[in-house]
Short mmCIF file of C-alpha atoms in Angstrom, two decimals:
data_model
loop_
_atom_site.label_atom_id
_atom_site.label_comp_id
_atom_site.label_asym_id
_atom_site.label_seq_id
_atom_site.Cartn_x
_atom_site.Cartn_y
_atom_site.Cartn_z
CA UNK A 1 196.68 53.59 192.37
CA UNK A 2 199.25 54.50 188.69
CA UNK A 3 202.29 56.12 190.22
CA UNK A 4 201.09 58.94 189.16
CA UNK A 5 197.96 59.01 190.80
CA UNK A 6 200.59 58.17 193.96
CA UNK A 7 202.17 61.05 193.63
CA UNK A 8 199.42 63.66 193.07
CA UNK A 9 197.58 61.90 195.90
CA UNK A 10 200.48 63.27 198.29
CA UNK A 11 201.28 65.93 196.50
CA UNK A 12 197.16 67.11 197.93
CA UNK A 13 197.86 65.60 200.83
CA UNK A 14 200.79 68.20 201.52
CA UNK A 15 202.90 64.92 202.30
CA UNK A 16 206.01 66.04 199.05
CA UNK A 17 206.18 68.98 197.50
CA UNK A 18 208.29 71.63 195.68
CA UNK A 19 209.33 74.63 196.25
CA UNK A 20 207.67 76.73 193.83
CA UNK A 21 207.39 80.60 195.58
CA UNK A 22 210.90 80.45 197.32
CA UNK A 23 212.15 79.76 193.99
CA UNK A 24 210.07 82.47 192.74
CA UNK A 25 212.57 84.89 191.75
CA UNK A 26 213.98 81.61 188.92
CA UNK A 27 211.19 81.26 187.15
CA UNK A 28 210.60 85.56 186.80
CA UNK A 29 214.17 85.42 185.24
CA UNK A 30 212.99 82.87 183.15
CA UNK A 31 210.34 84.16 181.89
CA UNK A 32 212.08 87.00 181.94
CA UNK A 33 214.42 85.60 179.06
CA UNK A 34 211.67 84.42 177.17
CA UNK A 35 210.15 87.17 176.71
CA UNK A 36 212.49 89.65 175.76
CA UNK A 37 213.90 86.86 172.64
CA UNK A 38 210.16 87.33 171.78
CA UNK A 39 209.87 91.45 172.41
CA UNK A 40 213.69 91.12 170.12
CA UNK A 41 212.03 88.32 167.37
CA UNK A 42 208.80 90.85 167.02
CA UNK A 43 210.86 93.58 166.70
CA UNK A 44 213.66 92.35 164.19
CA UNK A 45 211.49 90.20 162.02
CA UNK A 46 207.85 91.03 162.82
CA UNK A 47 205.27 89.80 161.46
CA UNK A 48 204.31 88.06 159.08
CA UNK A 49 200.66 89.20 158.02
CA UNK A 50 198.78 87.87 156.35
CA UNK A 51 196.92 89.56 152.67
CA UNK A 52 193.11 89.39 155.23
CA UNK A 53 195.35 92.79 156.74
CA UNK A 54 197.41 93.73 154.44
CA UNK A 55 195.68 93.82 151.54
CA UNK A 56 195.90 91.82 147.87
CA UNK A 57 195.35 88.37 145.27
CA UNK A 58 194.40 85.21 146.13
CA UNK A 59 195.31 82.42 142.93
CA UNK A 60 193.89 78.98 143.02
CA UNK A 61 194.93 76.47 140.40
CA UNK A 62 193.88 72.69 139.90
CA UNK A 63 196.72 70.29 139.81
CA UNK A 64 200.15 70.78 138.17
CA UNK A 65 203.13 69.42 137.46
CA UNK A 66 204.92 72.15 139.02
CA UNK A 67 206.69 72.07 142.60
CA UNK A 68 205.88 74.92 144.93
CA UNK A 69 208.97 76.47 145.29
CA UNK A 70 208.65 77.24 141.35
CA UNK A 71 205.76 78.27 141.66
CA UNK A 72 206.12 80.82 144.21
CA UNK A 73 209.52 82.05 141.70
CA UNK A 74 207.23 82.90 138.79
CA UNK A 75 204.18 84.20 140.92
CA UNK A 76 206.51 86.17 142.62
CA UNK A 77 208.39 87.63 138.77
CA UNK A 78 204.99 87.99 136.98
CA UNK A 79 202.94 90.31 140.13
CA UNK A 80 206.31 92.70 139.92
CA UNK A 81 208.58 91.57 143.21
CA UNK A 82 205.46 91.43 145.42
CA UNK A 83 206.43 88.63 148.28
CA UNK A 84 204.18 85.42 146.88
CA UNK A 85 203.00 82.82 149.44
CA UNK A 86 202.51 79.33 147.62
CA UNK A 87 201.58 76.48 149.13
CA UNK A 88 199.78 72.70 148.51
CA UNK A 89 196.33 71.38 148.22
CA UNK A 90 195.52 68.45 148.56
CA UNK A 91 198.78 66.40 145.90
CA UNK A 92 199.43 68.71 142.70
CA UNK A 93 197.21 71.62 143.17
CA UNK A 94 198.21 75.63 144.56
CA UNK A 95 197.59 78.00 146.75
CA UNK A 96 199.23 81.60 145.63
CA UNK A 97 198.77 84.73 148.09
CA UNK A 98 199.91 87.70 146.68
CA UNK A 99 199.99 90.59 148.59
CA UNK A 100 199.74 94.50 147.71
CA UNK A 101 197.71 93.45 144.36
CA UNK A 102 194.95 95.93 143.76
CA UNK A 103 192.14 94.64 141.26
CA UNK A 104 193.76 96.33 137.38
CA UNK A 105 197.43 94.52 138.78
CA UNK A 106 195.11 91.31 139.73
CA UNK A 107 194.04 90.35 135.60
CA UNK A 108 197.08 90.53 134.14
CA UNK A 109 198.80 88.24 137.32
CA UNK A 110 196.30 85.78 136.90
CA UNK A 111 197.51 84.94 132.61
CA UNK A 112 201.14 85.57 132.90
CA UNK A 113 200.96 82.43 136.58
CA UNK A 114 197.81 81.13 132.99
CA UNK A 115 201.12 81.01 131.13
CA UNK A 116 203.94 79.66 132.96
CA UNK A 117 202.06 77.00 134.89
CA UNK A 118 200.49 75.63 130.91
CA UNK A 119 196.79 76.04 133.05
CA UNK A 120 194.43 77.78 130.81
CA UNK A 121 193.32 80.81 132.90
CA UNK A 122 189.59 79.71 133.27
CA UNK A 123 190.72 77.27 135.82
CA UNK A 124 192.88 80.39 138.24
CA UNK A 125 190.51 81.43 140.77
CA UNK A 126 190.79 84.23 141.99
CA UNK A 127 189.87 86.28 145.01
CA UNK A 128 190.55 89.92 145.98
CA UNK A 129 190.99 91.22 149.56
CA UNK A 130 191.34 95.54 150.21
CA UNK A 131 193.27 96.33 152.74
CA UNK A 132 190.09 98.09 154.50
CA UNK A 133 189.03 94.88 155.04
CA UNK A 134 191.62 93.63 157.12
CA UNK A 135 192.03 96.88 159.16
CA UNK A 136 187.90 96.62 159.93
CA UNK A 137 189.01 92.54 161.19
CA UNK A 138 192.27 93.64 162.80
CA UNK A 139 190.44 96.00 164.57
CA UNK A 140 187.52 93.95 165.78
CA UNK A 141 190.12 92.08 167.26
CA UNK A 142 191.78 94.35 169.73
CA UNK A 143 188.12 95.52 170.23
CA UNK A 144 187.75 91.52 171.44
CA UNK A 145 190.65 90.95 172.94
CA UNK A 146 190.56 94.78 175.04
CA UNK A 147 187.40 93.69 176.37
CA UNK A 148 188.31 90.07 176.95
CA UNK A 149 190.82 91.72 179.16
CA UNK A 150 188.20 93.94 180.96
CA UNK A 151 186.01 90.91 182.05
CA UNK A 152 188.54 88.41 182.42
CA UNK A 153 189.80 90.99 185.13
CA UNK A 154 186.84 92.69 186.86
CA UNK A 155 185.93 88.58 187.67
CA UNK A 156 188.96 87.51 189.11
CA UNK A 157 188.45 90.18 191.42
CA UNK A 158 185.09 89.85 192.87
CA UNK A 159 185.02 86.22 192.31
CA UNK A 160 188.38 86.51 194.38
CA UNK A 161 190.99 89.61 194.75
CA UNK A 162 192.45 92.91 193.17
CA UNK A 163 195.68 91.10 193.55
CA UNK A 164 194.53 87.47 191.73
CA UNK A 165 192.30 90.04 189.38
CA UNK A 166 196.79 91.66 188.78
CA UNK A 167 198.30 88.51 188.37
CA UNK A 168 196.30 86.90 185.71
CA UNK A 169 196.34 89.75 183.18
CA UNK A 170 200.58 89.41 183.86
CA UNK A 171 200.00 85.96 183.63
CA UNK A 172 197.65 86.58 179.91
CA UNK A 173 199.81 88.85 178.80
CA UNK A 174 202.85 86.73 179.40
CA UNK A 175 200.94 84.46 177.17
CA UNK A 176 200.24 86.37 174.64
CA UNK A 177 203.37 87.58 173.95
CA UNK A 178 205.78 84.40 173.69
CA UNK A 179 202.59 83.18 171.74
CA UNK A 180 202.84 85.89 169.17
CA UNK A 181 207.18 86.42 169.53
CA UNK A 182 207.40 82.92 168.70
CA UNK A 183 205.12 83.62 165.89
CA UNK A 184 207.80 86.41 164.11
CA UNK A 185 210.35 83.78 165.72
CA UNK A 186 208.94 81.22 162.76
CA UNK A 187 207.77 82.76 160.52
CA UNK A 188 203.81 81.92 160.44
CA UNK A 189 201.95 83.83 158.68
CA UNK A 190 199.20 86.02 161.00
CA UNK A 191 195.42 84.70 159.18
CA UNK A 192 192.01 85.39 161.35
CA UNK A 193 193.13 81.80 162.51
CA UNK A 194 196.05 82.75 163.93
CA UNK A 195 192.98 85.77 166.14
CA UNK A 196 191.31 82.76 166.45
CA UNK A 197 193.82 80.63 167.90
CA UNK A 198 195.22 83.49 170.50
CA UNK A 199 192.29 84.19 171.59
CA UNK A 200 191.01 80.63 172.86
CA UNK A 201 193.78 80.36 174.17
CA UNK A 202 193.47 83.04 177.19
CA UNK A 203 190.48 80.97 177.77
CA UNK A 204 192.73 77.38 178.59
CA UNK A 205 195.50 80.03 180.10
CA UNK A 206 192.52 81.81 182.58
CA UNK A 207 191.42 77.90 183.29
CA UNK A 208 194.53 76.90 184.61
CA UNK A 209 195.09 79.64 187.18
CA UNK A 210 191.51 79.96 188.24
CA UNK A 211 191.84 76.51 189.12
CA UNK A 212 195.14 76.93 191.09
CA UNK A 213 193.14 80.43 192.39
CA UNK A 214 190.61 78.56 193.97
CA UNK A 215 192.47 75.67 195.26
CA UNK A 216 194.18 78.96 197.47
CA UNK A 217 191.36 80.46 198.63
CA UNK A 218 190.16 78.11 200.03
CA UNK A 219 193.40 76.85 202.22
CA UNK A 220 194.27 80.59 203.34
CA UNK A 221 190.62 80.90 204.65
CA UNK A 222 191.01 82.24 208.33
CA UNK A 223 194.81 82.45 208.01
CA UNK A 224 194.78 84.35 210.67
CA UNK A 225 193.70 82.34 212.95
CA UNK A 226 196.62 79.98 212.93
CA UNK A 227 200.09 79.99 213.52
CA UNK A 228 201.76 76.94 211.97
CA UNK A 229 202.12 78.29 208.34
CA UNK A 230 202.38 81.34 206.43
CA UNK A 231 201.02 82.32 203.52
CA UNK A 232 203.71 81.80 200.83
CA UNK A 233 203.52 78.39 202.67
CA UNK A 234 199.92 77.71 201.94
CA UNK A 235 200.33 78.70 198.46
CA UNK A 236 203.06 76.12 197.74
CA UNK A 237 200.66 73.52 199.28
CA UNK A 238 198.12 74.73 196.79
CA UNK A 239 200.39 74.91 194.00
CA UNK A 240 201.47 70.73 194.30
CA UNK A 241 197.56 70.45 195.27
CA UNK A 242 197.12 70.91 191.73
CA UNK A 243 200.07 69.84 190.27
CA UNK A 244 198.85 67.18 189.08
CA UNK A 245 195.33 68.02 187.25
CA UNK A 246 197.68 71.32 186.18
CA UNK A 247 199.79 68.69 184.33
CA UNK A 248 197.16 65.91 182.56
CA UNK A 249 194.79 68.93 181.54
CA UNK A 250 197.94 69.87 179.78
CA UNK A 251 199.19 67.14 178.34
CA UNK A 252 195.36 66.18 177.20
CA UNK A 253 194.71 69.37 175.51
CA UNK A 254 198.09 69.02 173.71
CA UNK A 255 197.96 65.79 171.50
CA UNK A 256 195.05 66.95 169.97
CA UNK A 257 196.33 70.57 169.23
CA UNK A 258 199.75 68.84 168.28
CA UNK A 259 198.71 66.38 165.61
CA UNK A 260 196.78 69.25 164.31
CA UNK A 261 199.84 71.52 164.05
CA UNK A 262 203.28 68.44 163.64
CA UNK A 263 200.49 66.17 160.87
CA UNK A 264 197.77 68.85 159.49
CA UNK A 265 199.81 71.65 158.92
CA UNK A 266 203.61 69.93 158.22
CA UNK A 267 202.49 66.55 156.63
CA UNK A 268 199.42 67.66 155.00
CA UNK A 269 200.31 71.21 154.01
CA UNK A 270 196.60 73.09 155.32
CA UNK A 271 197.62 76.24 155.87
CA UNK A 272 194.95 77.22 158.24
CA UNK A 273 195.13 74.66 160.56
CA UNK A 274 198.88 75.79 160.72
CA UNK A 275 197.96 79.30 161.62
CA UNK A 276 195.47 78.18 164.39
CA UNK A 277 197.54 75.51 166.18
CA UNK A 278 200.67 76.61 167.01
CA UNK A 279 199.09 79.85 168.79
CA UNK A 280 197.22 76.96 170.09
CA UNK A 281 200.41 74.74 171.10
CA UNK A 282 202.40 77.57 172.04
CA UNK A 283 200.00 79.54 174.08
CA UNK A 284 198.81 76.28 176.02
CA UNK A 285 202.19 75.46 177.70
CA UNK A 286 203.05 78.70 177.75
CA UNK A 287 199.09 79.02 180.31
CA UNK A 288 200.22 75.97 182.08
CA UNK A 289 203.75 76.84 182.79
CA UNK A 290 202.57 81.08 183.83
CA UNK A 291 199.68 79.42 186.56
CA UNK A 292 202.14 77.67 188.45
CA UNK A 293 205.15 79.71 188.18
CA UNK A 294 204.17 82.92 187.42
CA UNK A 295 200.42 83.91 188.81
CA UNK A 296 200.05 82.28 192.18
CA UNK A 297 203.97 83.38 192.61
CA UNK A 298 202.99 86.75 192.40
CA UNK A 299 199.54 86.72 194.10
CA UNK A 300 202.39 85.75 197.20
CA UNK A 301 204.61 88.00 196.69
CA UNK A 302 201.44 90.77 197.02
CA UNK A 303 199.67 88.95 200.00
CA UNK A 304 202.86 88.92 202.16
CA UNK A 305 203.30 91.86 201.72
CA UNK A 306 200.11 93.50 204.00
CA UNK A 307 200.38 94.23 207.56
CA UNK A 308 198.18 90.52 208.88
CA UNK A 309 200.52 88.56 206.67
CA UNK A 310 202.84 89.88 207.79
CA UNK A 311 202.05 89.98 211.87
CA UNK A 312 200.95 86.18 210.93
CA UNK A 313 204.60 85.32 209.50
CA UNK A 314 206.09 87.05 213.04
CA UNK A 315 204.10 84.65 214.33
CA UNK A 316 204.44 81.70 212.70
CA UNK A 317 208.09 81.86 212.99
CA UNK A 318 208.70 82.75 216.43
CA UNK A 319 206.45 79.35 217.22
CA UNK A 320 208.28 77.36 215.38
CA UNK A 321 211.29 79.36 217.60
CA UNK A 322 209.91 78.72 220.35
CA UNK A 323 208.97 74.59 219.47
CA UNK A 324 213.35 74.36 218.36
CA UNK A 325 214.33 75.41 221.60
CA UNK A 326 212.13 73.28 223.72
CA UNK A 327 212.95 70.38 221.73
CA UNK A 328 216.82 71.71 221.68
CA UNK A 329 216.46 72.09 226.03
CA UNK A 330 215.18 68.55 226.22
CA UNK A 331 217.10 67.18 223.79
CA UNK A 332 220.46 68.41 225.27
CA UNK A 333 220.29 66.61 229.15
CA UNK A 334 219.61 63.60 227.54
CA UNK A 335 222.26 63.88 225.06
CA UNK A 336 225.05 64.54 227.12
CA UNK A 337 223.67 61.53 228.83
CA UNK A 338 223.93 59.01 226.59
CA UNK A 339 227.97 60.84 225.36
CA UNK A 340 229.00 59.73 228.85
CA UNK A 341 228.41 56.45 228.96
CA UNK A 342 229.41 55.51 226.14
CA UNK A 343 232.82 57.57 227.02
CA UNK A 344 232.42 54.97 230.43
CA UNK A 345 232.75 57.77 232.60
CA UNK A 346 230.64 58.46 236.10
CA UNK A 347 227.19 59.00 235.43
CA UNK A 348 225.47 61.70 237.42
CA UNK A 349 221.84 61.05 238.46
CA UNK A 350 220.00 58.45 240.56
CA UNK A 351 221.45 56.00 238.17
CA UNK A 352 224.65 55.98 240.05
CA UNK A 353 224.94 55.29 243.68
CA UNK A 354 228.58 54.70 246.06
CA UNK A 355 228.52 51.70 246.62
CA UNK A 356 228.29 51.56 249.95
CA UNK A 357 224.51 52.72 250.15
CA UNK A 358 223.47 50.73 247.49
CA UNK A 359 224.57 47.79 249.83
CA UNK A 360 223.15 48.88 252.66
CA UNK A 361 219.96 49.68 250.76
CA UNK A 362 220.30 46.02 249.04
CA UNK A 363 220.87 44.42 252.36
CA UNK A 364 216.91 43.18 254.18
CA UNK A 365 216.36 44.99 257.58
CA UNK A 366 216.52 42.57 260.67
CA UNK A 367 219.28 41.39 263.12
CA UNK A 368 222.52 40.40 262.50
CA UNK A 369 222.82 36.69 263.29
#
């Protein structure tokens, strides 16, 4: 068995473990700090909305010797100061996005770009996107997100309980906030591909959370009939037993996404891959984190406030205190005897008898000779 597999088996059996629940305030503080950073980045820098949402024009050119930065400068100059985003397609072709252009403005900009880039006008492909279409896409995205959240809460409330549904909802909002905040800080363009990525990470995040919740549900069955563990301790054992599985599934999912982000987007310069892969990469990592450090500790905290769980905690603590006191009483006299033996002092008890009585008892009975 591999080293990781051996650790996973020991975690599953409860032989080793980490106190995730006991240190939950640390994870809460870290999550709050990351979330505040994301919100500040979103408020200060805002989202770089693509033309699919803001409206504008997309110009695609054939191969040219003009660099992307030079083409961006020429495009902004030709459009009268409108923001332009230029991406390389292949080795030399260009994709120029200029937001805020209408139909009347697009034609003069197309002609000016062709002139500046030394390309025939007919070879510059132009696509116009109206702001109304982008607004419809945004509304449908919000509607789909809302429906997804409602269905998730209903399913978890029925399959598990409302506390787990609430914890899963908090974890999902946590993942979305961090992902959107990273988009604002990095400055990547928000496109329909971004929306697809955001909806996809919700499924991955929910998967990790449900795996831990299912283990917790099974382990906490008839929990009030025993006095060995509290609910928080069982929740902590559930996290540890599924920890290696969560790590393995997350790493396996992140590897191809990292290839899309760093190779496809960074090396090849594919714009749509950047939009999807960044959302997936950040969302998958945040989802794995939230399922372990946010969702389950929050469930344990909410569940521990129940009267039944409070009574269980008192019984467990009372039993442990009684066992500790009994063990101390049993070991105390023996420790005292051992200490006296070590110091060479007289030993009390049946091991020490007067010398005369020992000699008398040691001599066989009968007449003296």
